[in-house]
Amino acid sequence: MNANHVVFNSDGTKIAAGSSDFMVKVVEVTDSSKQKTFRGHDAPVLSLSFDPRDVYLASASCDGSIRVWKIADQTCTTSWPLLQKCNDVINAKSICRLGWQPGSGKLLAIPVDKVVKLYRRETWDSQFHLSDTFITQPLNVVAWSPCGQYLAAGSVDGSIVVWNVENQECIERMKHEKNYSVCGLAWHPKYRQIAYTDTEGNLGLLENIGAGKKPNDKVASTVTKDYNDLFDGEDDDYLDGDMIEPPSSPKAGDNEDDADDLMPTSGHLRRAIIDDDDNSLDIGMIKANSNLLEKEDDDDDQTGGFPALPPSTQQPFYDGPMPTPKQKPFQSGSTPAHLMHRFMVWNSVGIIRCYNDEQDNAIDVEFHDTSIHHATHLPNSLNHTMADLSTEAILLACESTEELASKLHCIHFSSWDANKEWTVDMPKDEDIEAICLGQGWAACATSALLVRVFTVGGVQKEIFSLPGPVVSMAGHGEQLMIIYHRGTGFDGDQCLGVQLMELGRKKKQILHGDPLSVTKKSYLAWVGFSAEGTPCYVDSEGIVRMLNRGLGNTWIPVCNTREHCKGKSDHYWVVGIHEHPQQLRCIPCKGARFPPTLPRPAVAILPFKLPYCQVTTEKGQMEEQYWRSVVFHNHVDYLSKNGYELDENAKSQLVKEQQELLMKLFALSCKLEREFRCLELADLMTQNVVNLAIKYASRSRRLNLAQRLSEMAVEKASELATAPEDEEEEEDFRKHLNAGYSNTATEWSRLPVRNVQQDQDMEDAEETDAYEEVEEPPEVHKQRPNPFCKGVTSAEVTTPKSVVIVSSSQGRVNPFKVSSNKKDPVVPSANVLDTMSKHSKKTSLSSSRAVNKQNPPVIKPLIPKPKSKQASAASFFQARTPNSSAKTVEEREEKAGNESHEVKVTAQENTENKRPKTGFQMWLEENRANILTDNPDLNEAEVIKEGMSRFRMLSSEERVVWTEKAKGGTVNDLAEDKKRKHPTADEDEVKKNQEQKSEDSNVSKKPKPLDQSTNVRLSAFAFKQS
């Protein structure tokens, strides 16, 4: 439909249009998607007028009514049946252009037939009416002077009349020379002139208004005083400063005396001072810009300039940053409320649509996964405007109306009882502005700056105050995130704060109203959680930010959706974020910020990219990938700390990815001869990858680097060794995560600080490997070359896959490795889950052990190494004494006596890596016989498992005794160890290995000799051979 009347508000930020489809629409000038629709007229709309304070909008219609609407909540405040009814604008007797009194908006002037009726604001009663015998035909249009003191009206037969409103006296009458209907009037901002247009398209000017009748000064001053009361002190100063100017500015001609009467305006003048738009001039500004007198090149009768004011009265002109209008509250994943068909929410659970048209007002709920719940159609009699959806419930909220309170309505469809719905009414004058659902709870933020928390069944829980008006909320599991206005932003920036709370058993606040960083001149567009529970938000510039828990809860930009947009006006509308796999799920919107409900929008998946520098280079690209992997896996630590069970394989796969990237970067830095950088990278590596790096460095003849890396490895090892032990005390291992290193995602690879567990892992590995080894067909050995043998080029060595796999599967069990399942992921089976549920505290460790049992690692014989490299790598272990192996070796040898020589060596080498015995091991050695007599058919792994469950049944005192014994035993072990280390059989074995290696090697140069026996032992330790 065509618009019949279009008007701007006083500051030009909104535009209203009334049309023949009986509707009035108000649109924001800067963002046309922000629209409000006012329904209620029963005939075409004739005219509109914005209240100067932007609270109300008046409209006149062919249905004979004049309505006043409250803009904020789109409700009709009052209505008067004043006009004659007609069916269309063409047949209307008058176009009835209304007008609010400038500044205060205290009076609304309405041309009704031959009089102008004035209604008082807020009380909406008729104050008085202005009429004159000169008017013989209906009035078409009214216009207030900028000062609000005079009112002009034009009639359909070309008459124009001006009244002084204060004393209701007519001060000017004029008749159009051709009696054309006057359809538009406008006052000059400063002078007593009115421009008018007629229906034939002519423009006229009426000058020197009221020159004949001069209103007395008393009236003018009372009006001014009246306006001054409307503003606070600061504004009074502005006004007083400006009040002095007009009398002192001489104007030639008849205006001279009356110029001041037009000036006492508060509203318009004040706005000119603050906002200086194109169509207003401010005297103070002209003076500020040039201290000389400016000439006005108007008509001849306005000559003369503005003399400078005495300094005492001159007000400084405000030229600072302008405050930004505060962003209105919104629900993430919703489209604007004024649309007839809109999305109320689109999230990872489903979609809620709202239809509000002539036929019906209804809500449709659709689930992505119909196994959660079937699609639902709900009536929307309460006119709900907000919605949220979780796997448990649907939450709806409506704003208050004159009769009804604001309501929160919940449909708890996952409830097992028959009554699934509940509703809560808010207190009077408290409106719900944002809502969200979590696991087992619902929350709403209200206009009273309160957040109210409910259980999903409807029990009222906590209430707390917000520091500012809410912008949006989001919930996930136990987490509640609230974004609100911390203050007023300037120059287009929003000033937002964020609170992040956990509403679990232990309630705590994670972010205490920290400032939320959004791109300059942008606003918040979406806020929520990733599927894994990490808080995220998106601003209107398309930047997606995520909480980085690994760096003290800071926000990191993880994607710029604008990079993927083809056109300038295209946008991506975010609907969900996944960290594993890394996916940003959003809907492409061509030429708009949000999608229409029909046709059904298609979801696109965008990749994440951290804004690292030089990502086109190999180095930059790998750095970005590494840190992205770290950031996107912080949730692993977070979830495990909060008692969630996690898939071990995924975890080890992740660590493997990160370490591969580090190894690639290490190799690249080596090639570029940046050894210091290599050392920095090694600091991020896990223990076994540092060993690889040492080998790689010595292969590349960078012995200085290898030496430094060895020292670093020793440091790391000692840090790990000093970390608290005794897993058997059933402490939560996560408490120790920060013992010796930063809390990054790589910590999973460094977990085996726990002796017991690790030793068991090794025992499992040794026993099962020993059997496996015998059956292994010899061809396999040929298929996997060792990347570190002489023939392999450095390029091959850096291929990350082979490096990492080989390191864990060729020949030696690394003491710093979590478990062998890093080699290649195995599908966890039922027994992994069993272990997980049995021992939730030890989840990650026990399940990794279970995985081991199913897929025992196969130990491969190593190809002999050149001696010089061996020594340099061996130096890495200088600080360590192989003190723990003795007893176990003997025991192994007795046990495995009937197996091949090769197997014996393997077992010995593996145990060589061990730490001091733990209480559990000592207990197991003494009780192994009993277990075997009870269950003769158990294999070694099962013996250990059975042993663990029996050990757990001991009282804590008994366990402490065993632990103490183990600790006491380590000292004797050391001495015993040295004695036992020398039986000739062992020594000959080691020497033989040494000789064989030196024969195979072409390089026989040795670094600084160590003490001979340590040297022999360490080299055997670092480079074993099966």
mmCIF file of N, CA and C in Angstrom, residues 94-160:
data_model
loop_
_atom_site.group_PDB
_atom_site.id
_atom_site.type_symbol
_atom_site.label_atom_id
_atom_site.label_comp_id
_atom_site.label_asym_id
_atom_site.label_seq_id
_atom_site.Cartn_x
_atom_site.Cartn_y
_atom_site.Cartn_z
ATOM 1 N N SER A 94 -10.630 16.762 5.348
ATOM 2 C CA SER A 94 -9.371 17.414 5.741
ATOM 3 C C SER A 94 -8.304 16.336 5.860
ATOM 4 N N ILE A 95 -7.040 16.725 5.562
ATOM 5 C CA ILE A 95 -5.972 15.714 5.743
ATOM 6 C C ILE A 95 -5.507 15.676 7.202
ATOM 7 N N CYS A 96 -6.023 16.613 8.012
ATOM 8 C CA CYS A 96 -5.839 16.580 9.475
ATOM 9 C C CYS A 96 -4.391 16.369 9.909
ATOM 10 N N ARG A 97 -3.494 17.300 9.515
ATOM 11 C CA ARG A 97 -2.103 17.218 9.954
ATOM 12 C C ARG A 97 -1.996 17.708 11.400
ATOM 13 N N LEU A 98 -1.620 16.789 12.316
ATOM 14 C CA LEU A 98 -1.584 17.111 13.753
ATOM 15 C C LEU A 98 -0.236 17.715 14.117
ATOM 16 N N GLY A 99 -0.123 18.245 15.335
ATOM 17 C CA GLY A 99 1.179 18.754 15.764
ATOM 18 C C GLY A 99 1.327 18.770 17.282
ATOM 19 N N TRP A 100 2.494 18.289 17.778
ATOM 20 C CA TRP A 100 2.802 18.370 19.217
ATOM 21 C C TRP A 100 3.550 19.669 19.491
ATOM 22 N N GLN A 101 3.317 20.227 20.666
ATOM 23 C CA GLN A 101 4.034 21.449 21.042
ATOM 24 C C GLN A 101 5.529 21.123 21.168
ATOM 25 N N PRO A 102 6.422 21.886 20.497
ATOM 26 C CA PRO A 102 7.858 21.573 20.542
ATOM 27 C C PRO A 102 8.393 21.628 21.973
ATOM 28 N N GLY A 103 9.494 20.905 22.191
ATOM 29 C CA GLY A 103 10.160 20.943 23.498
ATOM 30 C C GLY A 103 9.519 19.988 24.472
ATOM 31 N N SER A 104 8.429 20.404 25.081
ATOM 32 C CA SER A 104 7.843 19.595 26.150
ATOM 33 C C SER A 104 6.854 18.581 25.609
ATOM 34 N N GLY A 105 6.244 18.876 24.447
ATOM 35 C CA GLY A 105 5.176 18.010 23.952
ATOM 36 C C GLY A 105 3.968 18.044 24.868
ATOM 37 N N LYS A 106 3.816 19.208 25.569
ATOM 38 C CA LYS A 106 2.768 19.296 26.582
ATOM 39 C C LYS A 106 1.379 19.284 25.944
ATOM 40 N N LEU A 107 1.266 19.861 24.747
ATOM 41 C CA LEU A 107 -0.046 19.953 24.094
ATOM 42 C C LEU A 107 -0.009 19.279 22.728
ATOM 43 N N LEU A 108 -1.127 18.659 22.372
ATOM 44 C CA LEU A 108 -1.281 18.094 21.029
ATOM 45 C C LEU A 108 -2.375 18.888 20.322
ATOM 46 N N ALA A 109 -2.017 19.491 19.174
ATOM 47 C CA ALA A 109 -2.991 20.309 18.433
ATOM 48 C C ALA A 109 -3.586 19.478 17.305
ATOM 49 N N ILE A 110 -4.941 19.472 17.223
ATOM 50 C CA ILE A 110 -5.619 18.677 16.190
ATOM 51 C C ILE A 110 -6.607 19.582 15.457
ATOM 52 N N PRO A 111 -6.481 19.710 14.130
ATOM 53 C CA PRO A 111 -7.473 20.511 13.392
ATOM 54 C C PRO A 111 -8.761 19.706 13.225
ATOM 55 N N VAL A 112 -9.834 20.166 13.865
ATOM 56 C CA VAL A 112 -11.122 19.465 13.782
ATOM 57 C C VAL A 112 -12.136 20.453 13.195
ATOM 58 N N ASP A 113 -12.543 20.180 11.990
ATOM 59 C CA ASP A 113 -13.440 21.083 11.250
ATOM 60 C C ASP A 113 -12.851 22.500 11.234
ATOM 61 N N LYS A 114 -13.543 23.531 11.856
ATOM 62 C CA LYS A 114 -13.033 24.903 11.734
ATOM 63 C C LYS A 114 -12.278 25.363 12.973
ATOM 64 N N VAL A 115 -12.007 24.451 13.916
ATOM 65 C CA VAL A 115 -11.281 24.849 15.126
ATOM 66 C C VAL A 115 -10.054 23.953 15.305
ATOM 67 N N VAL A 116 -9.113 24.435 16.152
ATOM 68 C CA VAL A 116 -7.964 23.602 16.528
ATOM 69 C C VAL A 116 -8.160 23.206 17.980
ATOM 70 N N LYS A 117 -8.278 21.906 18.216
ATOM 71 C CA LYS A 117 -8.459 21.436 19.597
ATOM 72 C C LYS A 117 -7.088 21.113 20.186
ATOM 73 N N LEU A 118 -6.878 21.517 21.432
ATOM 74 C CA LEU A 118 -5.607 21.215 22.105
ATOM 75 C C LEU A 118 -5.858 20.286 23.284
ATOM 76 N N TYR A 119 -5.109 19.149 23.279
ATOM 77 C CA TYR A 119 -5.251 18.142 24.341
ATOM 78 C C TYR A 119 -3.982 18.106 25.173
ATOM 79 N N ARG A 120 -4.177 17.916 26.480
ATOM 80 C CA ARG A 120 -3.052 17.939 27.417
ATOM 81 C C ARG A 120 -2.370 16.562 27.448
ATOM 82 N N ARG A 121 -1.063 16.553 27.427
ATOM 83 C CA ARG A 121 -0.292 15.299 27.496
ATOM 84 C C ARG A 121 -0.553 14.593 28.825
ATOM 85 N N GLU A 122 -0.491 13.267 28.791
ATOM 86 C CA GLU A 122 -0.651 12.374 29.951
ATOM 87 C C GLU A 122 -2.097 12.307 30.469
ATOM 88 N N THR A 123 -2.752 13.482 30.695
ATOM 89 C CA THR A 123 -4.149 13.387 31.175
ATOM 90 C C THR A 123 -5.068 13.168 29.976
ATOM 91 N N TRP A 124 -4.642 13.618 28.801
ATOM 92 C CA TRP A 124 -5.366 13.488 27.531
ATOM 93 C C TRP A 124 -6.759 14.127 27.577
ATOM 94 N N ASP A 125 -6.913 15.178 28.431
ATOM 95 C CA ASP A 125 -8.204 15.876 28.380
ATOM 96 C C ASP A 125 -8.064 17.141 27.545
ATOM 97 N N SER A 126 -9.180 17.624 27.041
ATOM 98 C CA SER A 126 -9.171 18.782 26.138
ATOM 99 C C SER A 126 -8.914 20.035 26.968
ATOM 100 N N GLN A 127 -7.814 20.761 26.647
ATOM 101 C CA GLN A 127 -7.465 21.960 27.412
ATOM 102 C C GLN A 127 -8.334 23.140 26.972
ATOM 103 N N PHE A 128 -8.304 23.424 25.669
ATOM 104 C CA PHE A 128 -9.099 24.544 25.109
ATOM 105 C C PHE A 128 -9.056 24.381 23.597
ATOM 106 N N HIS A 129 -9.787 25.269 22.886
ATOM 107 C CA HIS A 129 -9.635 25.216 21.441
ATOM 108 C C HIS A 129 -9.478 26.625 20.877
ATOM 109 N N LEU A 130 -8.805 26.693 19.734
ATOM 110 C CA LEU A 130 -8.526 27.981 19.090
ATOM 111 C C LEU A 130 -9.421 28.089 17.858
ATOM 112 N N SER A 131 -10.099 29.243 17.744
ATOM 113 C CA SER A 131 -10.945 29.417 16.556
ATOM 114 C C SER A 131 -10.910 30.890 16.153
ATOM 115 N N ASP A 132 -11.446 31.169 14.974
ATOM 116 C CA ASP A 132 -11.467 32.558 14.497
ATOM 117 C C ASP A 132 -12.558 32.678 13.443
ATOM 118 N N THR A 133 -13.236 33.822 13.445
ATOM 119 C CA THR A 133 -14.338 34.019 12.484
ATOM 120 C C THR A 133 -13.814 34.038 11.050
ATOM 121 N N PHE A 134 -12.507 34.309 10.888
ATOM 122 C CA PHE A 134 -11.895 34.370 9.549
ATOM 123 C C PHE A 134 -11.945 32.985 8.871
ATOM 124 N N ILE A 135 -12.015 31.914 9.705
ATOM 125 C CA ILE A 135 -11.995 30.553 9.132
ATOM 126 C C ILE A 135 -13.414 30.151 8.779
ATOM 127 N N THR A 136 -13.628 29.886 7.520
ATOM 128 C CA THR A 136 -14.988 29.530 7.068
ATOM 129 C C THR A 136 -15.064 28.096 6.548
ATOM 130 N N GLN A 137 -13.888 27.459 6.319
ATOM 131 C CA GLN A 137 -13.851 26.081 5.786
ATOM 132 C C GLN A 137 -13.019 25.200 6.734
ATOM 133 N N PRO A 138 -13.156 23.888 6.640
ATOM 134 C CA PRO A 138 -12.377 23.010 7.543
ATOM 135 C C PRO A 138 -10.864 23.255 7.438
ATOM 136 N N LEU A 139 -10.195 23.105 8.579
ATOM 137 C CA LEU A 139 -8.731 23.277 8.613
ATOM 138 C C LEU A 139 -8.045 21.973 8.174
ATOM 139 N N ASN A 140 -6.961 22.156 7.432
ATOM 140 C CA ASN A 140 -6.234 21.002 6.889
ATOM 141 C C ASN A 140 -4.994 20.644 7.720
ATOM 142 N N VAL A 141 -4.334 21.703 8.229
ATOM 143 C CA VAL A 141 -2.995 21.487 8.765
ATOM 144 C C VAL A 141 -2.701 22.489 9.883
ATOM 145 N N VAL A 142 -1.948 22.058 10.908
ATOM 146 C CA VAL A 142 -1.484 22.982 11.950
ATOM 147 C C VAL A 142 0.036 22.883 12.054
ATOM 148 N N ALA A 143 0.683 23.972 12.502
ATOM 149 C CA ALA A 143 2.142 23.943 12.693
ATOM 150 C C ALA A 143 2.512 24.859 13.849
ATOM 151 N N TRP A 144 3.348 24.339 14.775
ATOM 152 C CA TRP A 144 3.807 25.121 15.921
ATOM 153 C C TRP A 144 5.063 25.886 15.549
ATOM 154 N N SER A 145 5.225 27.075 16.151
ATOM 155 C CA SER A 145 6.497 27.787 15.986
ATOM 156 C C SER A 145 7.556 27.038 16.784
ATOM 157 N N PRO A 146 8.846 27.166 16.414
ATOM 158 C CA PRO A 146 9.886 26.410 17.128
ATOM 159 C C PRO A 146 9.898 26.682 18.629
ATOM 160 N N CYS A 147 9.457 27.878 19.049
ATOM 161 C CA CYS A 147 9.476 28.179 20.472
ATOM 162 C C CYS A 147 8.274 27.589 21.190
ATOM 163 N N GLY A 148 7.300 27.077 20.448
ATOM 164 C CA GLY A 148 6.130 26.493 21.073
ATOM 165 C C GLY A 148 5.131 27.514 21.574
ATOM 166 N N GLN A 149 5.333 28.786 21.169
ATOM 167 C CA GLN A 149 4.466 29.837 21.691
ATOM 168 C C GLN A 149 3.324 30.163 20.727
ATOM 169 N N TYR A 150 3.562 29.934 19.445
ATOM 170 C CA TYR A 150 2.569 30.286 18.423
ATOM 171 C C TYR A 150 2.128 29.047 17.668
ATOM 172 N N LEU A 151 0.890 29.096 17.186
ATOM 173 C CA LEU A 151 0.360 27.983 16.407
ATOM 174 C C LEU A 151 -0.272 28.536 15.135
ATOM 175 N N ALA A 152 0.124 27.977 13.991
ATOM 176 C CA ALA A 152 -0.458 28.409 12.716
ATOM 177 C C ALA A 152 -1.351 27.301 12.203
ATOM 178 N N ALA A 153 -2.434 27.666 11.483
ATOM 179 C CA ALA A 153 -3.317 26.669 10.889
ATOM 180 C C ALA A 153 -3.679 27.107 9.471
ATOM 181 N N GLY A 154 -3.781 26.142 8.572
ATOM 182 C CA GLY A 154 -4.159 26.443 7.180
ATOM 183 C C GLY A 154 -5.410 25.675 6.812
ATOM 184 N N SER A 155 -6.315 26.305 6.039
ATOM 185 C CA SER A 155 -7.601 25.669 5.743
ATOM 186 C C SER A 155 -7.685 25.247 4.279
ATOM 187 N N VAL A 156 -8.760 24.521 3.957
ATOM 188 C CA VAL A 156 -8.910 23.994 2.598
ATOM 189 C C VAL A 156 -9.253 25.098 1.587
ATOM 190 N N ASP A 157 -9.617 26.317 2.096
ATOM 191 C CA ASP A 157 -9.912 27.390 1.134
ATOM 192 C C ASP A 157 -8.804 28.433 1.089
ATOM 193 N N GLY A 158 -7.607 28.080 1.635
ATOM 194 C CA GLY A 158 -6.463 28.982 1.488
ATOM 195 C C GLY A 158 -6.290 29.989 2.602
ATOM 196 N N SER A 159 -7.058 29.896 3.704
ATOM 197 C CA SER A 159 -6.857 30.832 4.819
ATOM 198 C C SER A 159 -5.709 30.326 5.690
ATOM 199 N N ILE A 160 -4.882 31.261 6.215
ATOM 200 C CA ILE A 160 -3.856 30.903 7.200
ATOM 201 C C ILE A 160 -4.049 31.812 8.401
#
